[in-house]
mmCIF file of C-alpha atoms in Angstrom:
data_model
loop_
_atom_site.group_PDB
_atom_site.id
_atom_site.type_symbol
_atom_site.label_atom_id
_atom_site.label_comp_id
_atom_site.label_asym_id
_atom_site.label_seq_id
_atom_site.Cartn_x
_atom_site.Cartn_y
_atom_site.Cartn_z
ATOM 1 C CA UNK A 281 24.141 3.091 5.532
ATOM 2 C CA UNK A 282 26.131 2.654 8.574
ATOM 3 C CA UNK A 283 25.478 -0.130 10.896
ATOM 4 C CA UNK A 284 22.641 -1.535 8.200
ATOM 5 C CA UNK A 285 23.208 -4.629 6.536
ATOM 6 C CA UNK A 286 20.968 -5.672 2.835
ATOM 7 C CA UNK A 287 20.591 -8.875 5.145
ATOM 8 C CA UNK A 288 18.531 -6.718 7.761
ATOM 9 C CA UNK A 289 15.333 -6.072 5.356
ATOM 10 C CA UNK A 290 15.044 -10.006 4.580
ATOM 11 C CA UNK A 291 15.206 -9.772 8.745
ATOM 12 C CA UNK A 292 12.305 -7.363 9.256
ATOM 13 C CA UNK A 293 10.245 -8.301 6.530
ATOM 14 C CA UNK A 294 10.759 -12.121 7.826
ATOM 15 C CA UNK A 295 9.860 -11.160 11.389
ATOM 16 C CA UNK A 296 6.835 -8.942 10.034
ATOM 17 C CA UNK A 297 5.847 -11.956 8.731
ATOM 18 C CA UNK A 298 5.526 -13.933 11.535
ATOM 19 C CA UNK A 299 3.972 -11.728 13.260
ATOM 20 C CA UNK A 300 0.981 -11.307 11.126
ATOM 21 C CA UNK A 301 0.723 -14.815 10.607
ATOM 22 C CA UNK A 302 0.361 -15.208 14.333
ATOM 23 C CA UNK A 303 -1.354 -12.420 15.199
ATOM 24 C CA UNK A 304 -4.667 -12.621 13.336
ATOM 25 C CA UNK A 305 -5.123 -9.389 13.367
ATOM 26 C CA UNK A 306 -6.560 -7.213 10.556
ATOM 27 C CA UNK A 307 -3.904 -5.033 10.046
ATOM 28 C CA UNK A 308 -0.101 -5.486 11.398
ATOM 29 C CA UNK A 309 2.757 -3.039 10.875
ATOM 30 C CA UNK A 310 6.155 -3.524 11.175
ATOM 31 C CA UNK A 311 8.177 -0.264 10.717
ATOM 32 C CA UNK A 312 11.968 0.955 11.514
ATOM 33 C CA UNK A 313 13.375 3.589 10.918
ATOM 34 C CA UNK A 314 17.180 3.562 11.448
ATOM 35 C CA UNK A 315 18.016 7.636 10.869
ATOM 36 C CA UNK A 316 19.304 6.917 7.066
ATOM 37 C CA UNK A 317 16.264 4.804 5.959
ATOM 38 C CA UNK A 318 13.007 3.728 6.315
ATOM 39 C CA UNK A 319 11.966 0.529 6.318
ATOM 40 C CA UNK A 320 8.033 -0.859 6.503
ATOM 41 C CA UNK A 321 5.974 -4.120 6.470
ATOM 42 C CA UNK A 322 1.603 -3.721 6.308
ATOM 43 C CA UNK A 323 -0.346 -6.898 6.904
ATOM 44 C CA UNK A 324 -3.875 -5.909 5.728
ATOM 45 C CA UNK A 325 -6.643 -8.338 6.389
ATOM 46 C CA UNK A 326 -9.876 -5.535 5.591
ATOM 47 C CA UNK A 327 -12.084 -5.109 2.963
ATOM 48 C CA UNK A 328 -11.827 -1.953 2.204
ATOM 49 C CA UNK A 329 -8.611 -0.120 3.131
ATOM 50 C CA UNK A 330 -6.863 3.607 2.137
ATOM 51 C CA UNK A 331 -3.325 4.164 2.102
ATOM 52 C CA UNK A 332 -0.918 6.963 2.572
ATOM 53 C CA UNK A 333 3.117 7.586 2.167
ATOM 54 C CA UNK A 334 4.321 8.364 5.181
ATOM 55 C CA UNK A 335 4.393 11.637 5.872
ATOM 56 C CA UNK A 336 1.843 12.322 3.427
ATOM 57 C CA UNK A 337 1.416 16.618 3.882
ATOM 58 C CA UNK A 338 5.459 17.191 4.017
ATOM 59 C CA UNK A 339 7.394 14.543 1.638
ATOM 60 C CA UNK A 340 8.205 10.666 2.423
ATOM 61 C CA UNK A 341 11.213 9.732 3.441
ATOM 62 C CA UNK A 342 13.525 9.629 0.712
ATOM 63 C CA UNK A 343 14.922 6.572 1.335
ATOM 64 C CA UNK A 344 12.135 4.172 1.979
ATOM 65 C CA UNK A 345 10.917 0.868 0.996
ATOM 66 C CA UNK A 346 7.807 -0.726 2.132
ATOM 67 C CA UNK A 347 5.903 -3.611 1.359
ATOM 68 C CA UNK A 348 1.802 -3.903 1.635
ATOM 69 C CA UNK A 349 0.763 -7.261 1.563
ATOM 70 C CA UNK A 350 -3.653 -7.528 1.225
ATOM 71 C CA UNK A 351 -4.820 -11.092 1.913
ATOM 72 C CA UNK A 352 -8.747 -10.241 2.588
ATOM 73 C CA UNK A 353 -9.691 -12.919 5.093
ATOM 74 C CA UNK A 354 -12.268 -10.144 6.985
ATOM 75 C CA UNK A 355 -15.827 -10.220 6.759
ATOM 76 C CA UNK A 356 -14.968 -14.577 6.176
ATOM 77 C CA UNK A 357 -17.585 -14.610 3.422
ATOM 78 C CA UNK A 358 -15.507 -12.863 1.120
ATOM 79 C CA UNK A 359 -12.204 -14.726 1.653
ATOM 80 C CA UNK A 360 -11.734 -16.603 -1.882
ATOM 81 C CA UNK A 361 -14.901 -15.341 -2.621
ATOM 82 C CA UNK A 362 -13.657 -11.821 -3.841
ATOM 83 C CA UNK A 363 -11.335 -9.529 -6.230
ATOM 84 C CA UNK A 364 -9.822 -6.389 -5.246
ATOM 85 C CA UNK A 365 -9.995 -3.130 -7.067
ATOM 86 C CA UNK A 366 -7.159 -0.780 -6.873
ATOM 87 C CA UNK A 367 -7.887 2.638 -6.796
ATOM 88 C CA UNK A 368 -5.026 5.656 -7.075
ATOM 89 C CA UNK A 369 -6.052 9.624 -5.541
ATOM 90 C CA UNK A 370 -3.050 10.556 -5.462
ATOM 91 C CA UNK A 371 0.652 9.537 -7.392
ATOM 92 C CA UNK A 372 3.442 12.687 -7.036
ATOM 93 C CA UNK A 373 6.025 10.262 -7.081
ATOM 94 C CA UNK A 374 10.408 11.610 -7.493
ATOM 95 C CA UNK A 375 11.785 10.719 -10.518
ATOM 96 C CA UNK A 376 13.207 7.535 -9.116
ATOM 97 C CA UNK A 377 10.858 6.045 -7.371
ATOM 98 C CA UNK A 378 7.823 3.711 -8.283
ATOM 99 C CA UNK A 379 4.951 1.504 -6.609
ATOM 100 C CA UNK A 380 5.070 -2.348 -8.057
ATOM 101 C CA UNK A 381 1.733 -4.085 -8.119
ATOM 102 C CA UNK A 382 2.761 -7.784 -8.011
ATOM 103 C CA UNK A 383 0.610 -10.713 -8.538
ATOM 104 C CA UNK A 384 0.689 -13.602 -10.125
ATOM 105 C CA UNK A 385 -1.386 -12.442 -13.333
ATOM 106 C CA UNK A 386 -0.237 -8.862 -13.030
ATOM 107 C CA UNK A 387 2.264 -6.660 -12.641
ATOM 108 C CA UNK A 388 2.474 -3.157 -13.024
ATOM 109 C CA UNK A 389 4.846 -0.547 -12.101
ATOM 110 C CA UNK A 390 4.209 3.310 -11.549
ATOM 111 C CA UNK A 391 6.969 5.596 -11.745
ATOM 112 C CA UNK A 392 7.648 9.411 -11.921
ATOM 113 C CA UNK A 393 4.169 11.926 -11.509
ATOM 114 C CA UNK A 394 3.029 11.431 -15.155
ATOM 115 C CA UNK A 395 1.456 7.887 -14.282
ATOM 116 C CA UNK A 396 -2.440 6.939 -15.008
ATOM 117 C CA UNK A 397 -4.726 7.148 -12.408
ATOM 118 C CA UNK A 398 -7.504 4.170 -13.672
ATOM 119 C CA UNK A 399 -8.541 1.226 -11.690
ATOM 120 C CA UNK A 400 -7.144 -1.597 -12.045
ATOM 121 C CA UNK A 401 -9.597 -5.124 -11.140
ATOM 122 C CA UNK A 402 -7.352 -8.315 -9.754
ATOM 123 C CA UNK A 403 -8.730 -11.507 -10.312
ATOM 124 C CA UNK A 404 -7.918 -12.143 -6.931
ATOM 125 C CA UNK A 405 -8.541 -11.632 -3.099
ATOM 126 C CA UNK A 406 -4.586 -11.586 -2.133
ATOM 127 C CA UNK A 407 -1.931 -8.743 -3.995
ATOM 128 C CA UNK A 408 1.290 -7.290 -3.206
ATOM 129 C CA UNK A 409 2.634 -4.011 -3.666
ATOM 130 C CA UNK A 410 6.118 -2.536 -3.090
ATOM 131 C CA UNK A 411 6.461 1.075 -2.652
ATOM 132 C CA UNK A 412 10.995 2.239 -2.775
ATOM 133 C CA UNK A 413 12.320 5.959 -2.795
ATOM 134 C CA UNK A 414 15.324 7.488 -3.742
ATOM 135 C CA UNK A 415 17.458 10.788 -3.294
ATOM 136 C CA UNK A 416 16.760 11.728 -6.881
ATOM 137 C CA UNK A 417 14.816 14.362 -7.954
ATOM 138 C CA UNK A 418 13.163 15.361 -4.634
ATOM 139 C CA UNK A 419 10.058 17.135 -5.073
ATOM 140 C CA UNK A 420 8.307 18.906 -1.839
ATOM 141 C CA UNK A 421 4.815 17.784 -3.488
ATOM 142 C CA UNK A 422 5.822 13.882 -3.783
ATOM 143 C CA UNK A 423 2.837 11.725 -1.767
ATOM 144 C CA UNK A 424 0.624 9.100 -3.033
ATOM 145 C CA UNK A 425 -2.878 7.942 -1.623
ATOM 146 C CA UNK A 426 -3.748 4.486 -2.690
ATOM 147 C CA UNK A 427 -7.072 2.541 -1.696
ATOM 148 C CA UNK A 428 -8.638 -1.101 -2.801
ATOM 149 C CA UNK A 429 -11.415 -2.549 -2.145
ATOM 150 C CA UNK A 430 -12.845 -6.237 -2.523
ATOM 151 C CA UNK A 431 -15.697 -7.123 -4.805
ATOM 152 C CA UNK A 432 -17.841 -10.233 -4.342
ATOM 153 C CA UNK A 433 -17.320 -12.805 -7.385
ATOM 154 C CA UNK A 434 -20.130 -13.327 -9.915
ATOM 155 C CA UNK A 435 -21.344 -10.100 -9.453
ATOM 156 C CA UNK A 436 -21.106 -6.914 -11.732
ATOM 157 C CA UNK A 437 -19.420 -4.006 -10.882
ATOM 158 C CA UNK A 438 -18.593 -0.278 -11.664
ATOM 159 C CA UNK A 439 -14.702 0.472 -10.655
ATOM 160 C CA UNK A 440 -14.334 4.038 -12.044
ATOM 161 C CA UNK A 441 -17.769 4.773 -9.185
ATOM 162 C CA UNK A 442 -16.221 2.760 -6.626
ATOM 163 C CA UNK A 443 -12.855 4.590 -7.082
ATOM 164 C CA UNK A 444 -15.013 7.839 -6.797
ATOM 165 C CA UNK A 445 -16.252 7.066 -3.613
ATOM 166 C CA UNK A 446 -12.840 5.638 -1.672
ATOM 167 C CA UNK A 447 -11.174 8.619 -3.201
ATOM 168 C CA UNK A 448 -13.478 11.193 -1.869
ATOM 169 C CA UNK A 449 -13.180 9.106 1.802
ATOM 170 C CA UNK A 450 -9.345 8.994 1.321
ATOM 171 C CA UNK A 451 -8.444 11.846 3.160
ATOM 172 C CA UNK A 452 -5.734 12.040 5.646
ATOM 173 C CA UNK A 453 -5.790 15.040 8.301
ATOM 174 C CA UNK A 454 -3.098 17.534 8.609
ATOM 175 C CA UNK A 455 -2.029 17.079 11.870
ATOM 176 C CA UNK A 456 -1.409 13.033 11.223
ATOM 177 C CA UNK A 457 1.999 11.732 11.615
ATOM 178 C CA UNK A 458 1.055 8.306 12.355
ATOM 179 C CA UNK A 459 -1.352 5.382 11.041
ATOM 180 C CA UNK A 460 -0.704 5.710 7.171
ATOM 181 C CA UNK A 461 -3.763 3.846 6.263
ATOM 182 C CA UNK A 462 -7.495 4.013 7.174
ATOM 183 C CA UNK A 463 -9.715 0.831 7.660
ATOM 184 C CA UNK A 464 -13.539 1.528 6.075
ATOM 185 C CA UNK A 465 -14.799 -2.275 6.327
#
């Protein structure tokens, strides 16, 4: 990789860090791209978000890794007070790469194009998701299109309509080559 160092992620995703947690803001990116690799950091503080691999028409960079962290804190009434639903348009992933859902009561892992496409509820207003590429099996289709939203507590629910409708608003135009997500609330 050149001048890169494995110590220089732990740098930017650090510094993306403290950034977001001093900025307030309701999203925050932190991306580099050093020619070889790509190399991102979201900070989503929404409700309702949609998001897109970069370069979402042509192919993502096939050396990426990127983290999305959602901590809904925006509209306040719904911070600790809600549970996000995970909804997937879109998974052409390469051979070997994959999106990690981590939290602390689940973790899943998407890999390949032959993945499942269901919601998934967490029991939880914060989540974390990792999205890596490799070189391997480059496909000129590979994109994904990923959305959540967050439900208030107590109250019921139907995820596969929900998913419906941030699907049919996930939609990113042609001409796009910048702003890989979409804020609806």
């Amino acid at each position: 990789f050149g001048s890169f160092r494995a110590g220089d992620m732990i740098s930017f995703v650090i510094w993306g860090a403290l950034l977001a947690y001093g900025s307030g803001s309701k999203v925050l990116e932190h991306y580099v791209n050093n020619g070889r690799s790509e190399f991102c950091c979201y900070y989503f503080h929404n409700e309702t978000v949609s998001m897109f691999s970069h370069n979402y028409h042509d192919h993502y960079d096939p050396t990426t890794v990127c983290q999305y962290n959602i901590d809904v804190t925006e509209p306040e009434d719904l911070e600790d007070n809600c549970d996000i639903v995970r909804c997937i348009k879109n998974l052409n992933l390469d051979a070997g790469d994959f999106i990690r859902i981590n939290h602390r009561d689940i973790q899943v892992e998407y890999r390949g194009d032959k993945t499942p496409s269901y919601p998934i509820r967490i029991w939880d207003h914060k989540v974390t998701f990792w999205f890596s590429s490799d070189r391997t099996d480059i496909r000129d289709e590979a994109s994904w299109a990923i959305s959540y939203q967050c439900l208030r507590r107590g109250e019921e629910h139907d995820l596969c309509n929900i998913c419906e409708e941030l699907n049919a608003k996930a939609v990113l135009p042609v001409d796009e080559t910048k702003n890989w997500y979409r804020s609806w609330a």
